[in-house]
Amino acid sequence: MTDMHHQPDEAAVQFMIVDFLSEILKFSESPREMGQYLTRQLRELLGVRAVVMLQHGARAASGSPRIVAIEPKRASSDDLLKHLLQMVDLYPEPGQATLFLRASVAPDLARVMDRLCITAMSMTPLRVGELRVGTLFALDHLDLQRSDDVVRLLNTLSPVFALILRNALHFEAQEAKVLAQAEEYRALLQSTLDGYLVIGGDGAILDANETYQRLSGYSREEILALHINQLDAHETRQEAAQRLDLVKQTKSARFQAEHLRKDGSSFPVEVSTTFVHNQDLGIAFIRDLTERKAAETALRDSEAHYRELMEMLGEGVCMVDAAETFIMANPEAERIFGVGHNELIGMSLRTFLEDAEWEQVRNHTRNRLEGIKDAYEIVIRRLDGVHRTLQITVTPRVDGQGVFIGSLAVTRDVTDELKTKEALRLAQKMESLGNLAGGLAHDMNNVLGAILGLSTTHLDLQPEGTRLHSTFETITKACLRGRNMVKSLLDFARKDMAGVRPVSLNSLLVEEARLLERTIPANIAIKQDLDAGVGAILGDPDALSLVLMNLCVNAVDAMPEGGSLTLRTRSLLDGRVLLAVEDSGSGMAPETLEHALEPFFTTKPQGKGTGLGLSLVYSTVKAHHGELSLQSRSGQGTTIEMRFPGAKVHTEPSVRIDPEADAKTASLRILLVDDDELIRQSVSAQLEAMEHRVSLATSGEEAMALVNLGLRPGLVILDMNMPGWGGAHTLPRLRQALPEVPILLSTGRADQRAIDLAHAYPGVTILAKPFSFRELQATFAAILLKD
Ligand code: ADP
Ligand code: MG
């Protein structure tokens, strides 16, 4: 657009106008830029000193009148605005573009023009329909010749200018509104409790509110310099980029993360992001989870502590609802009730109780309805049928309204404790009874001895058939009976067993069963339940036989209608041996059970029972350092268990004595070494009766001297306890001198020393003193017929 001053031809003007308009339309969103362009171009086109575009305070525009643009620009246009407005006031409604000359205007306007130092001007109203949106001033038309053309041109263009101005104003107003709204939001977001970030599509951070600044310790500027992938404490840049992509794809996401603070520490957050505008703009709300996390951790910790406590507690803790159904139980409670992990929950307490116990529990529960905390003992029957006694302390549980909803119970299995207490009490009772009986029996023995001596002497003096004879006979019989009783009492009072040796309880039971089978009624079945692995115990076989006999007689007595009698052995984990006699008979009422072990306690009719059976059993078991337990319930049979310490015999006793074996052996020379003359006499008599030849020695030293002189016995019987070398020092020498010859080590007490010694050398067998002729025969048979 050059050289417009000289007769621009019509077509070129048209062309320029179109060009001009299309140019202006580019600025349609910004009234100021549009105005500036317009005024610049117009000034050139019109050849005037200045062009001003004024905008009126119309409805569509915001606020008061203002100068939209002025060309050329000047620093302050306040005065100018005032004068222009005065002109508009003087000519409020010029219908179209009008030219004013200083020379021909009214004095008012002339004064204004003077102030502005102009001589000619044009004023063009900018209207859209009836609405005047602005006025375009061309000040000082320099070329008055062309003024008509200019005015015509302005008239042509003014509707377009008006439209553009109005649109631009409208747009500006709209934008201002949007900005105001955005500002409002921003203010709101600044003050939210959550942190707030605006994120670009590339992950740049475009805005951050005060809350996030406070949380992160960064200033706003510092945050805006960061990239989204620098916020997370744990994510690598790559992971963060992947996350951003994912969030953009799904448009919105919520996740937990750990954000970094400026000081390098971190804080847990929950992020919810939404991407808008073709995923180019994201908004993220960031909630600080520190407190929530802390609360969660605290809760988890306290739960863990609670669980740990419950698990390690030595007491059973359980909860039942109002109907006595388990709703919680710790491992110890599960152990007490004999169920697997988590099996108690959902089960009813009723499952474990007999009718009477259930009644008792329900009564206690009714008390608890009044809020009473109580403690009691109760017997449960576990699923495996075992009865256990529990001590329970129960506290009622109530809900918020105070309604009873169940109980919390702390429980302890006191069965073993009670048993121990009971055993102790029994032991004390039996001990004092034993002392009493022992003292009494001792005195009684002397009294009876005196009477017996006198009565037998006088019995022999009186001729048979006389009254005195029969009197002394009766006295003698009574004394003998008394002596038997006194013997039983003495047995009961006895605290130690003499003459113990390794005894196989299995053999003992087999023997006892064989004996019983011949004597008991056919409607009683004898069962043997023997553990083949049961080792020997140190004991007195005769006393133990008597124990078994007594127990079996009691069992048979308890089963007049028939039943079963079980003889049982078991080797226990603690190395002890269990011996049990069980019957399916009448059982005992608690009162009977309480006194059954006492001497002279019997429930049997006179003449049948003596009441000494179980007391003897008890004292014998005690003398064997064993334990006795009675289990019996009325109508449910009786089990008597005895636990004996096992003998520390490493291998099977080398010889099993079978009393029924054929004992005939070939004639041998036997060296008998014993310091006791009586033994030497009686044993050599027995040996000779077995057709053996005997050489005697009174000590180990003497025996070795005989061997050194050339004695070659086929067997040696060596006493353990002798003065001098004794068995212990003789045995090695004998073994060395006579390596092949069997040696019987005879000992009064089969103590560990003798057993160890016998095991240390080959071909050595223990011979327990005192031995009967048959036992000696059997031992010989076992050794000599072995191969
Ligand atoms: P006795 O057999 O002479 O009565 P015990 O000392 O052997 O004396 O037994 C004492 C009491 O214990 C018996 O009278 C009986 O009441 C009770 N008793 C013992 N063993 C049994 C059993 N196996 N079954 C039932 N009751 C028994
Ligand atoms: Mg008896």
mmCIF file of N, CA, C and O in Angstrom, residues 203-235:
data_model
loop_
_atom_site.group_PDB
_atom_site.id
_atom_site.type_symbol
_atom_site.label_atom_id
_atom_site.label_comp_id
_atom_site.label_asym_id
_atom_site.label_seq_id
_atom_site.Cartn_x
_atom_site.Cartn_y
_atom_site.Cartn_z
ATOM 1 N N GLY A 203 4.872 -33.921 30.203
ATOM 2 C CA GLY A 203 5.294 -34.172 31.572
ATOM 3 C C GLY A 203 5.898 -32.955 32.250
ATOM 4 O O GLY A 203 6.358 -33.041 33.371
ATOM 5 N N ALA A 204 5.903 -31.820 31.583
ATOM 6 C CA ALA A 204 6.389 -30.602 32.237
ATOM 7 C C ALA A 204 5.365 -30.169 33.283
ATOM 8 O O ALA A 204 4.170 -30.361 33.098
ATOM 9 N N ILE A 205 5.875 -29.566 34.350
ATOM 10 C CA ILE A 205 4.941 -29.118 35.374
ATOM 11 C C ILE A 205 4.620 -27.650 35.108
ATOM 12 O O ILE A 205 5.511 -26.801 35.033
ATOM 13 N N LEU A 206 3.334 -27.353 34.927
ATOM 14 C CA LEU A 206 2.936 -26.010 34.522
ATOM 15 C C LEU A 206 2.432 -25.177 35.684
ATOM 16 O O LEU A 206 2.442 -23.967 35.631
ATOM 17 N N ASP A 207 1.988 -25.837 36.703
ATOM 18 C CA ASP A 207 1.499 -25.084 37.860
ATOM 19 C C ASP A 207 1.515 -25.984 39.085
ATOM 20 O O ASP A 207 1.453 -27.210 38.955
ATOM 21 N N ALA A 208 1.629 -25.387 40.230
ATOM 22 C CA ALA A 208 1.578 -26.149 41.476
ATOM 23 C C ALA A 208 0.950 -25.265 42.528
ATOM 24 O O ALA A 208 1.264 -24.082 42.608
ATOM 25 N N ASN A 209 0.059 -25.813 43.331
ATOM 26 C CA ASN A 209 -0.596 -24.945 44.314
ATOM 27 C C ASN A 209 0.231 -24.848 45.603
ATOM 28 O O ASN A 209 1.254 -25.517 45.763
ATOM 29 N N GLU A 210 -0.265 -24.025 46.504
ATOM 30 C CA GLU A 210 0.485 -23.782 47.745
ATOM 31 C C GLU A 210 0.610 -25.046 48.581
ATOM 32 O O GLU A 210 1.626 -25.284 49.226
ATOM 33 N N THR A 211 -0.462 -25.855 48.550
ATOM 34 C CA THR A 211 -0.417 -27.062 49.366
ATOM 35 C C THR A 211 0.730 -27.962 48.918
ATOM 36 O O THR A 211 1.490 -28.478 49.731
ATOM 37 N N TYR A 212 0.856 -28.104 47.584
ATOM 38 C CA TYR A 212 1.940 -28.965 47.117
ATOM 39 C C TYR A 212 3.295 -28.339 47.437
ATOM 40 O O TYR A 212 4.239 -29.040 47.775
ATOM 41 N N GLN A 213 3.344 -27.021 47.368
ATOM 42 C CA GLN A 213 4.594 -26.354 47.712
ATOM 43 C C GLN A 213 4.962 -26.639 49.162
ATOM 44 O O GLN A 213 6.103 -26.936 49.491
ATOM 45 N N ARG A 214 3.923 -26.589 50.013
ATOM 46 C CA ARG A 214 4.174 -26.827 51.439
ATOM 47 C C ARG A 214 4.596 -28.283 51.658
ATOM 48 O O ARG A 214 5.534 -28.581 52.392
ATOM 49 N N LEU A 215 3.895 -29.220 50.980
ATOM 50 C CA LEU A 215 4.189 -30.636 51.149
ATOM 51 C C LEU A 215 5.604 -30.970 50.702
ATOM 52 O O LEU A 215 6.317 -31.716 51.359
ATOM 53 N N SER A 216 5.998 -30.348 49.558
ATOM 54 C CA SER A 216 7.268 -30.755 48.962
ATOM 55 C C SER A 216 8.428 -29.899 49.447
ATOM 56 O O SER A 216 9.576 -30.300 49.316
ATOM 57 N N GLY A 217 8.102 -28.758 49.999
ATOM 58 C CA GLY A 217 9.164 -27.877 50.462
ATOM 59 C C GLY A 217 9.801 -27.056 49.344
ATOM 60 O O GLY A 217 10.742 -26.315 49.572
ATOM 61 N N TYR A 218 9.287 -27.195 48.122
ATOM 62 C CA TYR A 218 9.778 -26.407 47.001
ATOM 63 C C TYR A 218 8.961 -25.118 46.871
ATOM 64 O O TYR A 218 7.787 -25.088 47.233
ATOM 65 N N SER A 219 9.576 -24.096 46.285
ATOM 66 C CA SER A 219 8.779 -22.926 45.916
ATOM 67 C C SER A 219 8.092 -23.232 44.590
ATOM 68 O O SER A 219 8.437 -24.207 43.922
ATOM 69 N N ARG A 220 7.149 -22.378 44.214
ATOM 70 C CA ARG A 220 6.420 -22.605 42.971
ATOM 71 C C ARG A 220 7.394 -22.615 41.796
ATOM 72 O O ARG A 220 7.342 -23.494 40.947
ATOM 73 N N GLU A 221 8.332 -21.665 41.791
ATOM 74 C CA GLU A 221 9.268 -21.565 40.687
ATOM 75 C C GLU A 221 10.110 -22.830 40.575
ATOM 76 O O GLU A 221 10.368 -23.336 39.495
ATOM 77 N N GLU A 222 10.525 -23.325 41.759
ATOM 78 C CA GLU A 222 11.363 -24.534 41.755
ATOM 79 C C GLU A 222 10.588 -25.722 41.179
ATOM 80 O O GLU A 222 11.125 -26.535 40.439
ATOM 81 N N ILE A 223 9.326 -25.797 41.553
ATOM 82 C CA ILE A 223 8.534 -26.921 41.044
ATOM 83 C C ILE A 223 8.358 -26.800 39.539
ATOM 84 O O ILE A 223 8.488 -27.775 38.813
ATOM 85 N N LEU A 224 8.091 -25.579 39.063
ATOM 86 C CA LEU A 224 7.844 -25.405 37.636
ATOM 87 C C LEU A 224 9.083 -25.742 36.810
ATOM 88 O O LEU A 224 8.982 -26.061 35.641
ATOM 89 N N ALA A 225 10.260 -25.710 37.469
ATOM 90 C CA ALA A 225 11.478 -26.073 36.747
ATOM 91 C C ALA A 225 11.647 -27.594 36.683
ATOM 92 O O ALA A 225 12.519 -28.101 36.007
ATOM 93 N N LEU A 226 10.794 -28.305 37.428
ATOM 94 C CA LEU A 226 10.940 -29.767 37.480
ATOM 95 C C LEU A 226 10.107 -30.429 36.395
ATOM 96 O O LEU A 226 9.215 -29.830 35.804
ATOM 97 N N HIS A 227 10.430 -31.700 36.188
ATOM 98 C CA HIS A 227 9.661 -32.526 35.264
ATOM 99 C C HIS A 227 8.940 -33.556 36.124
ATOM 100 O O HIS A 227 9.397 -33.912 37.211
ATOM 101 N N ILE A 228 7.818 -34.036 35.621
ATOM 102 C CA ILE A 228 7.003 -34.950 36.403
ATOM 103 C C ILE A 228 7.805 -36.184 36.847
ATOM 104 O O ILE A 228 7.577 -36.741 37.903
ATOM 105 N N ASN A 229 8.790 -36.597 36.032
ATOM 106 C CA ASN A 229 9.528 -37.810 36.385
ATOM 107 C C ASN A 229 10.588 -37.562 37.448
ATOM 108 O O ASN A 229 11.335 -38.456 37.805
ATOM 109 N N GLN A 230 10.650 -36.338 37.992
ATOM 110 C CA GLN A 230 11.598 -36.073 39.068
ATOM 111 C C GLN A 230 10.912 -36.053 40.431
ATOM 112 O O GLN A 230 11.546 -35.836 41.436
ATOM 113 N N LEU A 231 9.615 -36.301 40.417
ATOM 114 C CA LEU A 231 8.874 -36.184 41.678
ATOM 115 C C LEU A 231 8.947 -37.450 42.514
ATOM 116 O O LEU A 231 9.006 -37.401 43.728
ATOM 117 N N ASP A 232 8.933 -38.607 41.855
ATOM 118 C CA ASP A 232 8.811 -39.850 42.598
ATOM 119 C C ASP A 232 10.154 -40.278 43.168
ATOM 120 O O ASP A 232 11.185 -40.195 42.504
ATOM 121 N N ALA A 233 10.108 -40.780 44.410
ATOM 122 C CA ALA A 233 11.341 -41.142 45.111
ATOM 123 C C ALA A 233 11.907 -42.469 44.635
ATOM 124 O O ALA A 233 13.095 -42.711 44.757
ATOM 125 N N HIS A 234 11.033 -43.319 44.106
ATOM 126 C CA HIS A 234 11.504 -44.671 43.790
ATOM 127 C C HIS A 234 11.527 -44.977 42.303
ATOM 128 O O HIS A 234 12.268 -45.828 41.856
ATOM 129 N N GLU A 235 10.677 -44.281 41.557
ATOM 130 C CA GLU A 235 10.573 -44.622 40.144
ATOM 131 C C GLU A 235 11.784 -44.128 39.361
ATOM 132 O O GLU A 235 12.276 -43.025 39.597
#
